[in-house]
XYZ file of C-alpha atoms in Angstrom:
267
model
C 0.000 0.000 0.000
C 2.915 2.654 0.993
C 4.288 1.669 -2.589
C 1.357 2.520 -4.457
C 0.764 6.121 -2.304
C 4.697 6.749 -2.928
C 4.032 5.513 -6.757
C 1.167 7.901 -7.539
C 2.918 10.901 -5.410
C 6.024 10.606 -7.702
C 3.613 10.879 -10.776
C 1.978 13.339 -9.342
C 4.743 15.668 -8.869
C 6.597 14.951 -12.138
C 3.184 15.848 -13.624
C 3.005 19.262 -11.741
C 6.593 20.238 -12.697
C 5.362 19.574 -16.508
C 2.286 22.145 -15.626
C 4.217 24.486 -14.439
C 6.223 24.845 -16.776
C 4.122 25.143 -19.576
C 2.419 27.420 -17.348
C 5.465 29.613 -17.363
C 6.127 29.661 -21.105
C 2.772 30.397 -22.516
C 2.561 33.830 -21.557
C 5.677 34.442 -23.687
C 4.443 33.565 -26.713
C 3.754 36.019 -29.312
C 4.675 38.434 -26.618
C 7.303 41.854 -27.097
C 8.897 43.393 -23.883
C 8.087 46.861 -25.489
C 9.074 48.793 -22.087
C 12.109 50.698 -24.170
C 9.257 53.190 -25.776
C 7.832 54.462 -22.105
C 9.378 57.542 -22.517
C 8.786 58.093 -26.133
C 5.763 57.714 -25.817
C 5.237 59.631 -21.973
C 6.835 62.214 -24.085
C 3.990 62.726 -26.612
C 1.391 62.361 -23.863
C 2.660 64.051 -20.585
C 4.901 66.780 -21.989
C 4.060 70.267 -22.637
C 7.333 70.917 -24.631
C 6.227 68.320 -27.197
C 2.983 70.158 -27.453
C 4.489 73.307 -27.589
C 6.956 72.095 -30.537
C 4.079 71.316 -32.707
C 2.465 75.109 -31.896
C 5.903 76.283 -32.837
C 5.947 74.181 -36.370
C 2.427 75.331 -37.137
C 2.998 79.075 -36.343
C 6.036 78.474 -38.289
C 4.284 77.248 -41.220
C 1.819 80.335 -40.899
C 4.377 82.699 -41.161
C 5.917 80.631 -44.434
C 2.277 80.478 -46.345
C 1.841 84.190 -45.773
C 5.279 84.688 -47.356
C 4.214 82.633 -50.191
C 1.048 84.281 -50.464
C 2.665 87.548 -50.927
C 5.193 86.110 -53.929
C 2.968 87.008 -56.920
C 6.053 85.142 -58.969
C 3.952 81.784 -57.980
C 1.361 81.508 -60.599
C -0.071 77.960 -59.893
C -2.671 77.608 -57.013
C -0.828 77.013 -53.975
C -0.814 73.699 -52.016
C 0.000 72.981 -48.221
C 1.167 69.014 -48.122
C 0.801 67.244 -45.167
C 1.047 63.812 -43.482
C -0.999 62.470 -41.462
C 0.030 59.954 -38.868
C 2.249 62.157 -36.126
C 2.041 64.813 -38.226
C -2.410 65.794 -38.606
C -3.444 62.835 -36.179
C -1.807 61.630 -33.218
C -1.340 57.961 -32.357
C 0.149 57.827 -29.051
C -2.842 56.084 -27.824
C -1.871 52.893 -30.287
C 1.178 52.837 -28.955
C 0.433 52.977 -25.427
C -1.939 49.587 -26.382
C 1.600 48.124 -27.646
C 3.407 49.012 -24.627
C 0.929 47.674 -21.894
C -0.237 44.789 -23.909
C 3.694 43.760 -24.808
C 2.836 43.562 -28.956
C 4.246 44.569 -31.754
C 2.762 46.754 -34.872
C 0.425 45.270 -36.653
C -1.388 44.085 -33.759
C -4.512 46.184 -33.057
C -3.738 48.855 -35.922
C -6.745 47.983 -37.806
C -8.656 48.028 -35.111
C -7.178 51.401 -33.800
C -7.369 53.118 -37.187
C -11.653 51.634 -37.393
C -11.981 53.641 -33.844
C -11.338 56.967 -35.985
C -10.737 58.619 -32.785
C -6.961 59.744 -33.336
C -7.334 63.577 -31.959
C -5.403 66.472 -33.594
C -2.048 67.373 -33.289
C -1.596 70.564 -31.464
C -1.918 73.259 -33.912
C -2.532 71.137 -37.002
C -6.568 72.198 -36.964
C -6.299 75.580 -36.975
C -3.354 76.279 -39.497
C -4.754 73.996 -42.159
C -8.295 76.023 -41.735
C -6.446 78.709 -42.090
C -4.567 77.535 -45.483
C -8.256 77.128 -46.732
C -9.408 80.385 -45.763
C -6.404 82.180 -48.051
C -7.066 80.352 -50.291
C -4.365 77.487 -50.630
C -5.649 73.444 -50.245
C -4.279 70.546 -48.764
C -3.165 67.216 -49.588
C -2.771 64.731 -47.526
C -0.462 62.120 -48.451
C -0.315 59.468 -46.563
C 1.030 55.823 -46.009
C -1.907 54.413 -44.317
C -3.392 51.904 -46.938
C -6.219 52.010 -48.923
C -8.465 49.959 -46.864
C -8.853 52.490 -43.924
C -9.636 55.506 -46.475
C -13.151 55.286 -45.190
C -11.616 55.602 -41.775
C -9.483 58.337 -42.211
C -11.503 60.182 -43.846
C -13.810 59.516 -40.915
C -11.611 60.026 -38.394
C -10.091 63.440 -40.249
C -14.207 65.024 -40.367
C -15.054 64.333 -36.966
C -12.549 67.373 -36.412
C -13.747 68.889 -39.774
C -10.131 69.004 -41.052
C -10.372 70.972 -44.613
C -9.926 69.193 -48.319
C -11.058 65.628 -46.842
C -12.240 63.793 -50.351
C -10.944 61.303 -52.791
C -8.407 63.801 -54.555
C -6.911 65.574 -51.407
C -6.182 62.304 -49.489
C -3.618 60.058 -50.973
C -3.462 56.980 -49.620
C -0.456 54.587 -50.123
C -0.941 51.718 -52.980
C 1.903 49.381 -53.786
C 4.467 51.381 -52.391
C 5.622 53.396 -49.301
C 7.508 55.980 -51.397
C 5.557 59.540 -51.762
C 7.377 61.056 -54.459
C 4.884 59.942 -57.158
C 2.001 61.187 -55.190
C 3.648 64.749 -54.399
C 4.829 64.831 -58.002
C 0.697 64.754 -59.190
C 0.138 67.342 -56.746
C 2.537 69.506 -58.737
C 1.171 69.296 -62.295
C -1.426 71.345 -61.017
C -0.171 73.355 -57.523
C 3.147 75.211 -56.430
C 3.514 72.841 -53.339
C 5.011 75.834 -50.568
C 4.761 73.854 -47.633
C 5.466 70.152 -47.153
C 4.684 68.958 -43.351
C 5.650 65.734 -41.475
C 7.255 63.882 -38.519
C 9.566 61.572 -40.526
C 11.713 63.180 -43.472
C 10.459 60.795 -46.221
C 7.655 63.643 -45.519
C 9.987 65.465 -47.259
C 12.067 63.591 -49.960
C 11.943 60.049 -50.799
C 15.770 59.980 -50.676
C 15.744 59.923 -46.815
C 14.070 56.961 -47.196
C 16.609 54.730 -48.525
C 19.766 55.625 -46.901
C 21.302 54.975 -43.125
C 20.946 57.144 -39.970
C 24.572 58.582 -41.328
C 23.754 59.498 -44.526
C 20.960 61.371 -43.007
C 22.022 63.329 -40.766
C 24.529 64.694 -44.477
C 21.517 65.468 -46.128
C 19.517 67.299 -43.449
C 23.354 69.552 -43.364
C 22.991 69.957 -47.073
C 19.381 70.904 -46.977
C 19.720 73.262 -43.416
C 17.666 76.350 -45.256
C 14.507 74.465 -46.459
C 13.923 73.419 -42.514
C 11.841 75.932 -41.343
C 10.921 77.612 -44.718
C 9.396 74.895 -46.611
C 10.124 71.656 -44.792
C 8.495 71.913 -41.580
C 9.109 68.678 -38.975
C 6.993 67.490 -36.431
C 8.867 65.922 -33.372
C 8.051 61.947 -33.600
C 10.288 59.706 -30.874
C 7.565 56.911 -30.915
C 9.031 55.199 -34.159
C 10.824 55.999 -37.419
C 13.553 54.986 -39.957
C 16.216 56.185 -38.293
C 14.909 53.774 -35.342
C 14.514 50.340 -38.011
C 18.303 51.685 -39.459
C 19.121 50.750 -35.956
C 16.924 47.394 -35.097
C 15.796 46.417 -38.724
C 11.990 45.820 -39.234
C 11.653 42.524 -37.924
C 9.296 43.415 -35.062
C 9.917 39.999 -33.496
C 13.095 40.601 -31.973
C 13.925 39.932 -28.516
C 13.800 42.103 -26.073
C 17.719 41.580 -25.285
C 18.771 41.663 -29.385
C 16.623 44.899 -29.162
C 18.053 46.494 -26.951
C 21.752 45.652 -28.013
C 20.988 47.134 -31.259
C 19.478 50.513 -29.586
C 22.498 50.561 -27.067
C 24.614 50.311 -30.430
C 23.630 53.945 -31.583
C 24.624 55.560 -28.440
C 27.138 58.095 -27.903
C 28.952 58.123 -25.025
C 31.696 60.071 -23.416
């Protein structure tokens, strides 16, 4: 009798050690430590400078459309261009799903983006209606895809953002770059204003080059910033951020944060 209670105690306790520890890995699975973007992200929510760095590139962009206005060189009908992830809408709230959940982009975007309740940017609103009321009109290019137009557009007139039809928002097709969409905004439109968080925003050639080769460029091009490239502070995401980790979002936590260590400067 003692055999058979020792017998079924030992199974018993080999069995629990085997629960347990597929207990312990299934949480795991499909699972991102994404605690590295706190602050990025506290940043967009909690700080005032970040809000008052978007008022600044708005009143910025202001002043540069009433310069423009005043050029009677330009002879097209002028046209404000504008992202609008970071840049018209902001998506903090997605990412703050990410970080408490522990997942990666895609998870939840469609279902963020089919909310439509991504609020303005700070001082987005009100300079675009103003760029209506003088007369210029905006384009929205943007590398959302086509399936959440109806989304956008939905999410874009519960604020009753200006231009918001078929021809002012561009939506991305095949591919990410927005060269060929800016360039059919000029046949028709001096473009004096071109507004975003990540320079691709600006020209497609920041797009396809490392952090280094960047940072050249932006030199090179130091007298457009301001006058008719206007950046909007974004240190949720970016290329310069997947020039450092790549774009597999299923990293580890530890490769991830090896690779992010990698781009510091130290003394």
């Amino acid at each position: 009798m003692n055999k058979i209670i020792s017998l079924l105690f030992m199974v018993t306790f080999v069995a629990s050690i085997n629960i347990g520890c597929n207990r312990e890995s299934k949480p795991t699975e499909n699972k991102s430590n994404n605690d590295y973007m706190l602050y990025a992200t506290l940043f967009h929510q909690q700080a005032a400078e970040n809000r008052a760095l978007s008022y600044q590139a708005f009143n910025i962009a202001e002043l540069m459309l009433n310069n423009a206005l005043r050029n009677a060189a330009l002879t097209k009908k002028l046209a404000v261009v504008v992202d609008v992830d970071e840049t018209v809408l902001d998506n903090s709230p997605y990412e703050a799903r990410c970080i408490i959940e522990n997942v990666n982009y895609p998870v939840y975007w469609k279902e963020w983006c089919e909310q439509a309740s991504a609020k303005p940017i700070a001082g987005s609103l009100d300079f675009l209606k103003y760029a209506e009321t003088v007369g210029a009109e905006v384009f929205y290019i943007t590398n959302r895809r086509e399936k959440y137009r109806a989304v956008t557009v939905s999410n874009l007139n519960k604020y009753d953002f200006p231009f918001v039809d078929n021809d002012h928002l561009m939506m991305r097709t095949s591919e990410s770059n927005k060269e060929p969409r800016r360039e059919l905004v000029e046949k028709d439109y001096h473009i004096v204003l071109l507004i975003g968080d990540n320079l691709g925003d600006m020209l497609y050639g920041f797009d396809v080059t490392n952090n280094e080769n960047r940072f050249e460029m932006v030199d090179s091009l130091k007298t457009e910033f301001g006058s008719r490239f206007i950046m909007l502070p974004n240190a949720m995401y970016g290329l310069w951020a997947n020039n450092l980790v790549g774009d597999n979002n299923d990293i580890s936590k530890e490769d991830r944060i090896r690779l992010l260590k990698s781009g510091l400067t130290s003394f």
